[in-house]
Amino acid sequence: MKMKKKINPKEGFIYGLIGVATLFTIGILVFILGFIFSKGLPHVNLYFLTSQFDSTSAYVDVKLSEGSQNPLGLILEETTIKEKGSNEKKVIAIKEIEKTSLGEDAINNQGQPLALSEKDIINRVNGINVEGKSVEEVNQILNSINKDTVTMRITKQGGGIFPMIITTLMMIGLSLLFSVPIGVFAAIYLVEYAKPGKFVNLVRFATESLAGIPSIIYGLFGMILFVLTLNLGYSLLAGALTLSIILLPVMIRQTEESLKAVPDSYREASYGLGANKIYTITKVVLPTAVPGIVVAIILSIGRIIGESAALLLTAGTAAKIPGSLLESGSTLTVKAYTVAKEEANIELASAIGSVIIIIIIILNALSKLISKKFSKI
Amino acid sequence: MENKFSIKNLDMYYGDFQALKNINMEIKPKEITSLIGPSGCGKSTFLRTLNRMNDLIEGVRVEGEVLLDGEDIYKEIDVTKLRTRIGMVFQKPNPFPMSVYDNVAYGPRAHGIKKKSELDEIVERSLKRAAIWDEVKDRIKRNALSLSGGQQQRICIARALAVEPEVLLMDEPTSALDPISTLKVEDLAEELKKEITIIIVTHNMQQAARISDKTAFFLNGELIEFDETDFIFSTPRDKRTEDYITGRFG
Ligand SMILES: Nc1ncnc2c1ncn2[C@@H]1O[C@H](COP(=O)(O)OP(=O)(O)OP(=O)(O)O)[C@@H](O)[C@H]1O
Ligand SMILES: [Mg+2]
């Protein structure tokens, strides 16, 4: 006989609530991702990822290739660019560069190579202003040249996020450089050396409290200590030092957990063979704990990528690749914040947001994969 | 014959709890000594005082003397040196999560041997002595955790032998193994006895009777009886020993 399952009204109500809450959560997630991706993803392409944010202009010399139908090898097009104050302006831009073109070997007026690339705007040719002219008119000017080099003023269009990607990578590298060794050593001390008691409890209480403090507070602290007192200015270094402090509690906790997860039987076996403590820690305990530490590092990377408040106050908002540790630079997240806030450019902010979300999803998948792979041992 | 170990008036405390009470015992070299007794009577504790493994535990206090070849191990011998002279095999096989080779080479490396040819030789010799060479010689670079429990235990024995100990302490080395692996470890112990002294904790009366020369019966932290294995199992002097080995107890 088949038992018919009866759901009483009270259970039904609870099931209903659980279902609604679950759907609500998933719904919000899907909505956010959908919103950001639909606004942002159309703007994400290779050009967006690889070009500068600010536009730059320069005079370049380009050699003409001999014996070619189109000696300059440039195919031009008319486009419009937005100027300040949302005026639109018609300009001539490079649509395509032919294989025979020597545009790749162009030299700027300081004698350094500055390759022409697609989407570059041509402002002047041999001193003639070509702005507002049509493609035919410009081609005519170019064809009438009878020297073997042309001098052009070009403008490399910005709008890309390459500097922010590089700054983000630099920020990740530098912050981890400070926080990983300190975090790992502190965790080793707490797990392997410190006698359990008041002091360890105090350290643990301190790290846990530090983990709960909002990052804007760290930002203020970093600004006062690193930017002002130590006179580092808004810089990569000040930002990375501040981030390291933010990362330390998580780094320590996570490493502690993975050290504690190393079975004592490994330690006993090592001591039983006459190995000393340092040897035991470096050869058995740490290597066994590495997967956990790697997960901690990946979580930290996620935190660095996601941080905005603390970096705004310490690393500033420059939209270029910092030339040194003491120069300002903005990470992807900081840039998304500033373009949304200061330029009200929601499309651009969403495009950066899409890139950030994709990176975070990849990092999460990576940390899952690592913990899964190593939990088998 | 000189004693390998002379234990005199040994008391051992975990904090306030006295786990060993006035133990006196002489252990001859190149013999197998079995330690038997009900759970919690202090067998493991006693074994671990012999290589100072208890030093790792907070609040442990040891009184009395443990002499190894006449030297007090708590006063006259450096603890890392001591542990190379006295190897230990644990109840649960505990190979490191690394290759068979690295497991066996661990001890020698910890004591500064770096030369590959020397290590190769030690690894092969130790695996042969632990009667596992034929089974693993083709997968010496494989992770030791991929082997069976019985093989893992013999890897652990090989790892202990690699530092050339004079004494091997074994704490219920076969309790996690199947009968065939158990027999292999027992045969191995009898083989090793030609060169080294073995002290083995076991809950298996047959095992104690089969392989050991001497048997010690512990109860509540006291050494009740210690004699030739044949005597202990045929004509025990103490009623409590008799009750225990005939299974009327604990
Ligand atoms: N780390 C420790 N701290 C405090 N007491 C302990 C500790 N280890 C063991 N003891 C106690 O010491 C006594 C002897 O324990 P021991 O492990 O030596 O027994 P055993 O004879 O090996 O038992 P078994 O046969 O179950 O392994 C027990 O009462 C146990 O509770
Ligand atoms: Mg025990």
XYZ file of C-alpha atoms and ligand atoms in Angstrom:
659
model
C 0.000 0.000 0.000
C 1.292 3.364 -0.887
C 1.520 5.827 1.920
C 0.207 9.183 1.004
C 2.298 11.936 2.409
C 0.237 14.534 4.124
C 1.619 17.976 4.643
C 0.053 19.766 7.550
C -0.619 23.477 7.151
C 2.122 24.564 9.533
C 4.800 22.630 7.638
C 3.385 23.877 4.367
C 3.718 27.447 5.560
C 7.358 26.948 6.559
C 8.163 25.226 3.262
C 6.519 28.132 1.499
C 8.623 30.665 3.387
C 11.816 28.757 2.647
C 10.914 28.625 -1.023
C 10.125 32.326 -1.238
C 13.343 33.282 0.543
C 15.390 31.069 -1.756
C 13.760 32.394 -4.901
C 14.190 35.951 -3.643
C 17.934 35.436 -3.102
C 18.501 33.817 -6.467
C 16.288 36.416 -8.091
C 18.355 39.293 -6.730
C 21.584 37.658 -7.828
C 20.290 37.039 -11.334
C 18.904 40.569 -11.533
C 22.175 42.218 -10.474
C 24.294 40.119 -12.787
C 21.829 40.619 -15.621
C 21.703 44.376 -15.104
C 25.466 44.880 -14.926
C 26.207 42.476 -17.766
C 23.513 43.876 -20.094
C 24.762 47.432 -19.543
C 28.438 46.605 -19.419
C 29.296 43.544 -21.479
C 28.642 45.150 -24.910
C 31.515 47.539 -24.167
C 33.949 44.829 -23.151
C 36.225 43.899 -26.038
C 39.909 43.561 -26.727
C 40.298 47.293 -27.357
C 38.622 48.076 -24.036
C 40.919 45.713 -22.169
C 44.160 46.751 -23.843
C 44.074 50.512 -24.367
C 44.764 53.516 -22.226
C 42.054 55.293 -20.297
C 43.039 58.870 -21.154
C 43.535 59.938 -24.758
C 47.030 61.130 -25.692
C 48.271 63.086 -28.671
C 51.693 63.053 -30.324
C 53.509 63.928 -33.522
C 54.836 60.876 -35.323
C 56.946 60.288 -38.424
C 55.810 57.425 -40.638
C 57.903 56.095 -43.512
C 56.168 55.346 -46.790
C 56.624 51.894 -48.217
C 57.963 52.022 -51.768
C 56.292 50.436 -54.737
C 52.980 50.012 -53.000
C 49.646 51.269 -54.346
C 48.844 52.861 -51.020
C 52.300 53.890 -49.716
C 51.067 54.886 -46.244
C 48.948 51.720 -46.008
C 46.195 53.324 -43.937
C 42.495 52.900 -44.575
C 40.637 55.807 -43.023
C 37.133 56.402 -41.835
C 35.083 59.208 -40.408
C 33.926 58.914 -36.819
C 32.605 61.189 -34.136
C 34.138 61.620 -30.713
C 32.663 63.126 -27.611
C 34.345 66.248 -26.390
C 34.093 67.807 -22.984
C 30.631 69.248 -22.471
C 29.179 66.423 -24.582
C 29.812 68.187 -27.917
C 30.266 65.732 -30.750
C 33.064 66.268 -33.230
C 33.707 64.691 -36.610
C 37.213 63.334 -37.007
C 39.269 61.095 -39.283
C 40.388 57.837 -37.693
C 42.409 54.853 -38.847
C 40.053 52.029 -39.766
C 42.567 49.469 -40.886
C 46.315 49.192 -41.298
C 47.459 47.245 -44.369
C 50.213 44.654 -44.126
C 52.552 46.711 -46.292
C 52.232 49.745 -44.025
C 55.223 50.962 -42.025
C 52.858 52.511 -39.449
C 53.979 49.988 -36.863
C 57.477 51.477 -36.958
C 56.384 55.078 -36.518
C 58.679 57.297 -34.434
C 57.479 60.167 -32.238
C 59.169 63.537 -32.099
C 61.265 62.416 -29.158
C 62.699 59.649 -31.317
C 60.852 56.847 -29.529
C 58.750 54.238 -31.297
C 55.031 54.884 -31.167
C 53.179 52.440 -33.361
C 50.031 53.537 -35.155
C 47.051 51.391 -34.354
C 43.446 51.098 -35.353
C 41.085 53.772 -34.010
C 43.877 56.363 -33.759
C 42.612 59.793 -34.784
C 44.596 61.805 -37.325
C 44.617 65.521 -36.454
C 47.243 66.916 -38.799
C 49.195 65.718 -41.801
C 52.457 67.523 -42.616
C 51.195 70.548 -40.740
C 47.767 70.630 -42.434
C 44.828 70.489 -40.051
C 42.556 67.703 -41.289
C 39.872 67.971 -38.668
C 36.423 68.300 -40.224
C 37.684 67.135 -43.631
C 36.239 64.117 -45.407
C 38.054 60.816 -46.004
C 38.482 61.652 -49.712
C 40.031 65.033 -48.965
C 42.501 63.521 -46.518
C 43.399 60.703 -48.890
C 44.062 63.341 -51.545
C 46.446 65.159 -49.209
C 48.215 61.917 -48.418
C 48.520 60.877 -52.047
C 50.025 64.185 -53.049
C 53.000 63.718 -50.736
C 56.247 63.150 -52.563
C 58.669 62.757 -49.683
C 59.466 59.376 -48.150
C 58.127 60.246 -44.685
C 54.937 61.840 -43.429
C 54.682 63.739 -40.167
C 51.280 63.361 -38.548
C 49.701 64.486 -35.339
C 47.676 61.594 -34.017
C 45.482 61.115 -30.980
C 45.335 57.736 -29.372
C 41.779 57.387 -28.183
C 41.392 56.436 -24.528
C 38.461 54.760 -22.906
C 40.260 51.501 -22.187
C 40.952 50.028 -18.791
C 44.434 48.656 -19.378
C 46.080 50.882 -16.724
C 43.496 49.802 -14.151
C 44.089 46.129 -14.907
C 47.826 46.591 -14.470
C 47.358 48.691 -11.327
C 45.064 46.023 -9.900
C 47.695 43.355 -10.579
C 50.414 45.511 -9.015
C 48.215 46.159 -5.998
C 47.541 42.424 -5.615
C 51.217 41.518 -5.904
C 52.414 44.193 -3.528
C 49.728 43.627 -0.880
C 50.315 39.880 -0.879
C 54.050 40.469 -0.666
C 53.482 42.169 2.697
C 50.535 40.245 4.097
C 51.305 36.627 3.174
C 54.666 36.270 4.955
C 53.491 38.192 8.017
C 50.204 36.301 8.140
C 51.785 32.897 7.700
C 54.491 33.549 10.288
C 51.965 34.878 12.782
C 49.784 31.812 12.252
C 52.766 29.482 12.669
C 53.598 31.230 15.902
C 50.043 30.952 17.194
C 49.552 27.294 16.274
C 52.995 25.783 16.677
C 54.772 27.877 19.286
C 52.500 29.899 21.537
C 51.309 28.145 24.668
C 47.529 28.202 24.726
C 46.394 30.784 27.234
C 45.594 34.417 27.766
C 48.058 35.779 25.225
C 46.874 33.558 22.376
C 43.269 34.322 23.232
C 44.088 38.016 23.184
C 45.744 37.769 19.771
C 42.797 35.780 18.473
C 40.337 38.321 19.860
C 42.351 41.106 18.246
C 42.449 39.447 14.815
C 38.749 38.684 14.942
C 37.897 42.248 15.906
C 40.161 43.623 13.191
C 38.362 41.464 10.631
C 35.067 43.107 11.518
C 36.153 46.727 11.136
C 34.816 48.427 7.984
C 37.483 49.195 5.447
C 36.820 52.934 5.428
C 38.310 53.018 8.940
C 41.442 51.294 7.670
C 41.438 53.795 4.821
C 41.394 56.719 7.245
C 44.145 55.120 9.278
C 46.206 54.424 6.156
C 45.731 57.967 4.953
C 46.893 59.453 8.229
C 49.801 57.075 8.761
C 51.114 56.244 5.299
C 49.923 59.108 3.087
C 50.456 61.988 5.493
C 52.726 61.034 8.384
C 55.129 58.842 6.437
C 54.694 61.194 3.514
C 54.144 58.496 0.917
C 51.395 60.532 -0.742
C 48.528 58.922 -2.609
C 50.497 56.003 -3.915
C 50.596 52.372 -4.819
C 52.740 51.743 -1.738
C 50.393 53.499 0.696
C 47.450 51.594 -0.809
C 49.190 48.237 -0.650
C 50.319 48.756 2.951
C 46.781 49.659 3.966
C 45.384 46.649 2.122
C 47.936 44.375 3.815
C 46.581 45.427 7.188
C 43.046 44.706 5.996
C 44.096 41.281 4.732
C 46.110 40.198 7.771
C 43.257 38.974 10.002
C 41.786 36.724 7.309
C 45.236 35.543 6.263
C 46.128 34.629 9.850
C 42.807 32.938 10.627
C 42.735 30.909 7.449
C 46.359 29.819 7.777
C 45.768 28.941 11.413
C 42.870 26.722 10.406
C 44.889 24.925 7.769
C 47.817 24.431 10.175
C 45.452 23.033 12.785
C 44.034 20.667 10.178
C 47.463 19.040 9.759
C 47.155 15.779 11.736
C 49.262 15.622 14.896
C 50.345 12.161 13.800
C 52.544 13.845 11.146
C 54.208 15.970 13.793
C 54.690 12.941 16.060
C 56.167 10.908 13.231
C 58.605 13.691 12.447
C 59.684 14.236 16.060
C 59.885 10.458 16.450
C 62.565 10.444 13.754
C 64.602 12.963 15.698
C 63.699 15.929 13.493
C 63.622 19.251 15.303
C 60.741 21.694 15.380
C 61.806 23.995 12.550
C 62.463 21.025 10.280
C 59.108 19.502 11.157
C 57.289 22.753 10.431
C 59.028 23.512 7.148
C 59.092 19.989 5.732
C 55.825 18.467 6.909
C 53.421 20.919 8.503
C 53.658 23.838 6.064
C 53.624 21.757 2.859
C 50.552 19.916 4.113
C 48.879 23.236 4.893
C 49.713 24.829 1.538
C 46.317 24.218 -0.108
C 44.615 26.060 2.748
C 47.091 28.905 2.470
C 46.503 29.098 -1.282
C 42.777 29.384 -0.645
C 43.515 32.190 1.828
C 45.551 33.954 -0.846
C 42.765 33.620 -3.395
C 40.239 34.997 -0.921
C 42.643 37.870 -0.275
C 42.925 38.590 -3.989
C 39.146 38.801 -4.120
C 39.218 41.236 -1.244
C 41.873 43.406 -2.920
C 39.922 43.512 -6.168
C 36.745 44.426 -4.320
C 38.213 47.145 -2.130
C 37.330 50.754 -2.911
C 36.961 52.950 0.166
C 40.360 52.243 1.671
C 42.120 52.681 -1.662
C 40.374 55.935 -2.536
C 41.897 57.407 0.615
C 45.381 55.988 0.154
C 46.172 55.185 -3.480
C 44.226 57.976 -5.132
C 42.473 57.820 -8.480
C 45.072 58.372 -11.215
C 44.011 56.570 -14.380
C 47.455 55.559 -15.526
C 49.929 52.845 -14.732
C 51.975 53.996 -11.726
C 55.549 54.524 -12.838
C 56.868 53.815 -9.357
C 55.678 52.665 -5.966
C 55.159 56.262 -4.961
C 52.782 57.155 -7.779
C 49.037 57.078 -7.576
C 46.981 54.533 -9.471
C 43.435 53.258 -9.376
C 42.300 49.668 -9.416
C 39.343 48.519 -11.490
C 36.950 48.888 -8.590
C 38.143 52.354 -7.665
C 37.782 53.411 -11.302
C 34.273 51.965 -11.497
C 33.446 54.055 -8.456
C 34.943 57.280 -9.804
C 33.432 57.051 -13.297
C 30.027 56.339 -11.810
C 30.318 59.088 -9.225
C 32.149 61.836 -11.059
C 31.279 61.269 -14.693
C 27.905 59.564 -14.194
C 29.079 57.174 -16.897
C 26.979 54.151 -15.983
C 27.882 52.204 -19.131
C 31.595 52.444 -18.426
C 31.116 51.649 -14.738
C 29.051 48.598 -15.698
C 31.636 47.486 -18.231
C 34.340 47.641 -15.549
C 31.886 45.951 -13.192
C 31.406 43.092 -15.661
C 35.166 42.553 -15.839
C 35.398 42.566 -12.038
C 32.526 40.096 -11.672
C 34.083 37.736 -14.197
C 37.431 37.847 -12.391
C 35.760 37.197 -9.032
C 33.790 34.252 -10.425
C 36.984 32.768 -11.861
C 38.800 33.230 -8.526
C 35.973 31.572 -6.599
C 35.920 28.622 -8.975
C 39.685 28.353 -8.627
C 39.594 28.261 -4.833
C 36.796 25.640 -4.909
C 38.851 23.555 -7.310
C 41.968 23.770 -5.157
C 40.216 22.882 -1.908
C 38.444 19.997 -3.628
C 41.566 18.657 -5.255
C 43.545 18.637 -2.040
C 40.822 17.527 0.347
C 41.101 14.066 -1.191
C 44.486 13.448 0.412
C 74.274 -9.472 28.974
C 74.052 -5.711 29.562
C 70.594 -4.199 29.761
C 69.407 -2.063 26.858
C 66.978 -0.249 29.110
C 66.990 -0.038 32.885
C 63.911 1.630 34.269
C 64.106 2.549 37.924
C 61.285 3.864 40.118
C 59.587 5.547 37.197
C 56.588 7.761 38.023
C 54.832 9.723 35.328
C 52.119 12.371 35.691
C 49.738 14.082 33.293
C 49.228 17.189 35.405
C 47.750 15.849 38.656
C 46.954 12.437 37.241
C 49.568 9.772 37.912
C 49.635 7.508 34.836
C 52.629 5.364 35.771
C 53.388 4.205 39.288
C 56.845 3.144 40.356
C 57.804 1.089 37.333
C 60.965 -1.026 37.555
C 62.002 -2.968 34.501
C 65.081 -4.247 32.725
C 64.975 -4.804 28.994
C 67.614 -6.924 27.324
C 69.000 -6.081 23.895
C 67.826 -7.962 20.809
C 64.683 -9.220 22.426
C 61.048 -8.544 21.781
C 59.145 -7.312 24.806
C 55.354 -7.212 24.702
C 53.365 -4.773 26.830
C 49.854 -5.993 27.555
C 47.024 -4.805 29.757
C 43.517 -3.388 29.608
C 42.780 -0.141 27.865
C 43.930 2.920 29.758
C 46.431 1.058 31.958
C 49.350 3.143 30.686
C 51.016 1.006 27.997
C 51.265 3.812 25.449
C 52.253 6.244 28.147
C 55.070 3.954 29.232
C 56.247 3.427 25.665
C 56.285 7.152 25.049
C 58.395 7.858 28.132
C 61.111 5.711 26.552
C 61.693 8.116 23.637
C 60.463 11.218 25.467
C 57.515 11.606 23.124
C 55.533 12.768 26.151
C 57.696 15.888 26.280
C 55.373 17.273 23.597
C 52.382 17.207 25.956
C 51.704 20.110 28.293
C 52.036 19.436 32.009
C 53.802 16.084 31.829
C 56.190 15.270 34.660
C 58.533 12.293 34.850
C 60.318 11.081 37.981
C 62.766 8.236 38.400
C 65.332 7.009 35.915
C 65.268 5.610 32.419
C 68.720 4.428 31.432
C 69.597 3.573 27.842
C 72.886 1.637 27.818
C 73.468 3.079 31.268
C 72.826 6.726 30.329
C 69.869 8.657 31.727
C 67.731 9.645 28.728
C 66.165 12.557 30.604
C 69.442 13.986 31.802
C 72.370 12.800 29.755
C 71.135 12.354 26.176
C 70.032 15.043 23.739
C 66.417 14.433 22.806
C 66.871 14.495 19.007
C 69.832 12.119 19.339
C 67.718 9.914 21.572
C 64.958 9.703 19.006
C 67.343 8.601 16.295
C 68.496 5.807 18.576
C 64.927 4.840 19.406
C 62.508 4.570 16.504
C 58.757 4.560 16.887
C 55.875 3.057 14.940
C 52.372 4.217 15.747
C 49.008 2.519 15.966
C 47.574 4.155 12.877
C 49.887 4.130 9.862
C 50.985 7.748 9.507
C 53.109 8.156 6.391
C 53.657 11.772 5.385
C 51.631 12.944 2.376
C 54.662 12.622 0.107
C 56.328 9.955 -1.992
C 57.475 6.614 -0.583
C 61.053 7.696 -1.246
C 60.681 11.032 0.553
C 59.021 9.300 3.485
C 61.890 6.903 4.018
C 64.536 9.527 3.299
C 62.919 11.961 5.740
C 64.890 10.952 8.825
C 68.314 10.830 7.151
C 67.637 14.186 5.493
C 66.591 15.676 8.832
C 70.014 14.675 10.098
C 71.809 16.349 7.250
C 72.374 13.615 4.671
C 71.996 15.242 1.260
C 73.909 13.056 -1.191
C 71.530 11.379 -3.614
C 73.518 8.156 -3.934
C 73.707 7.802 -0.168
C 69.985 8.462 0.246
C 69.130 6.029 -2.575
C 71.076 3.369 -0.801
C 69.494 4.049 2.602
C 65.995 4.036 1.108
C 66.520 0.739 -0.667
C 68.126 -0.909 2.351
C 65.402 0.299 4.716
C 62.579 -0.799 2.429
C 64.215 -4.201 2.097
C 64.592 -4.519 5.863
C 60.916 -3.619 6.234
C 60.048 -6.352 3.706
C 58.240 -3.956 1.412
C 60.867 -3.326 -1.249
C 59.478 -5.814 -3.767
C 56.001 -4.343 -3.493
C 56.964 -0.699 -3.967
C 60.229 -0.654 -5.884
C 58.421 0.316 -9.108
C 56.394 3.116 -7.512
C 58.863 4.615 -5.137
C 57.927 8.089 -6.400
C 54.220 7.526 -5.823
C 52.438 9.164 -2.910
C 52.682 6.868 0.096
C 49.036 7.539 0.902
C 48.028 5.656 -2.242
C 49.239 2.372 -0.719
C 47.178 -0.058 1.356
C 47.082 0.268 5.136
C 49.387 -2.704 5.625
C 51.872 -1.359 3.107
C 51.688 2.079 4.704
C 52.544 0.579 8.080
C 55.603 -1.172 6.659
C 56.620 2.105 4.959
C 56.453 3.672 8.413
C 58.648 0.882 9.757
C 61.103 1.436 6.898
C 61.032 5.161 7.666
C 61.903 4.424 11.302
C 64.649 1.972 10.292
C 66.247 4.504 7.943
C 67.886 6.320 10.863
C 69.368 3.007 12.095
C 67.740 2.904 15.530
C 68.922 0.509 18.238
C 65.423 0.167 19.628
C 62.047 0.093 17.891
C 58.952 1.035 19.871
C 55.709 -0.178 18.328
C 52.348 0.937 19.702
C 49.702 -1.549 18.530
C 51.263 -1.548 15.067
C 48.861 -4.143 13.677
C 45.578 -3.114 15.259
C 44.498 -1.298 12.083
C 45.665 -4.066 9.731
C 44.119 -7.153 8.145
C 45.332 -10.624 9.264
C 47.750 -11.098 6.367
C 49.374 -7.711 6.813
C 49.507 -8.441 10.553
C 51.441 -11.648 9.940
C 53.853 -9.796 7.660
C 54.567 -7.217 10.362
C 55.024 -9.974 12.957
C 57.474 -11.864 10.729
C 59.256 -8.604 10.164
C 59.570 -7.964 13.902
C 61.091 -11.417 14.427
C 63.526 -10.773 11.605
C 64.515 -7.349 12.939
C 65.106 -8.722 16.422
C 68.397 -10.177 15.192
C 69.754 -6.637 15.123
C 67.611 -4.425 17.319
C 65.560 -4.362 20.489
C 61.809 -4.231 20.044
C 59.128 -3.168 22.510
C 55.605 -3.709 21.270
C 52.228 -2.794 22.769
C 49.478 -5.203 21.829
C 45.930 -6.121 22.731
C 46.316 -9.412 20.941
C 47.326 -12.196 23.364
C 48.206 -14.589 20.544
C 50.457 -11.966 19.045
C 52.265 -11.414 22.330
C 52.643 -15.173 22.785
C 53.787 -15.698 19.194
C 56.503 -13.126 18.854
C 57.781 -11.893 22.193
C 60.513 -13.141 24.440
C 59.299 -11.221 27.458
C 55.869 -9.980 28.375
C 54.926 -7.204 30.776
C 51.424 -6.913 32.193
C 50.279 -3.420 33.201
C 47.238 -2.515 35.256
C 46.165 0.963 36.371
C 49.602 2.398 35.782
C 51.404 -0.341 37.655
C 53.639 -3.062 36.316
C 51.988 -6.179 37.751
C 54.164 -8.854 36.257
C 57.127 -9.016 33.908
C 58.716 -12.273 32.860
C 59.494 -14.721 30.077
C 56.514 -14.854 27.742
C 56.203 -18.610 28.204
C 55.926 -18.214 31.969
C 53.411 -15.403 31.767
C 51.127 -17.387 29.524
C 51.504 -20.753 31.258
C 52.090 -20.056 34.929
C 51.455 -16.432 35.820
C 52.238 -15.651 39.421
C 49.685 -12.929 39.889
C 45.977 -13.694 39.904
C 45.233 -10.473 37.965
C 47.592 -11.498 35.159
C 45.919 -14.855 34.913
C 42.458 -13.276 34.841
C 43.533 -10.917 32.087
C 45.196 -13.416 29.766
C 42.414 -15.918 30.149
C 39.953 -13.221 29.198
C 38.092 -13.045 32.488
C 39.032 -9.429 32.795
C 38.909 -6.041 31.126
N 47.575 13.488 26.960
C 47.009 12.990 28.092
N 46.598 13.836 29.047
C 46.024 13.364 30.193
N 45.822 12.070 30.442
C 46.212 11.168 29.510
C 46.817 11.581 28.292
N 47.092 10.478 27.557
C 46.667 9.448 28.294
N 46.148 9.837 29.467
C 45.600 8.979 30.527
O 46.627 8.127 30.972
C 46.140 6.815 31.183
C 46.945 5.828 30.360
O 46.702 6.076 28.984
P 47.427 5.248 27.842
O 47.077 5.881 26.549
O 48.834 5.119 28.160
O 46.682 3.842 27.953
P 46.892 2.530 27.075
O 47.247 1.458 27.996
O 47.805 2.803 25.944
O 45.416 2.300 26.537
P 44.941 1.723 25.128
O 45.123 0.268 25.211
O 43.505 2.111 25.072
O 45.787 2.370 24.094
C 44.670 6.834 30.814
O 43.919 6.927 32.002
C 44.517 8.077 29.991
O 43.256 8.629 30.196
Mg 47.584 2.948 23.798
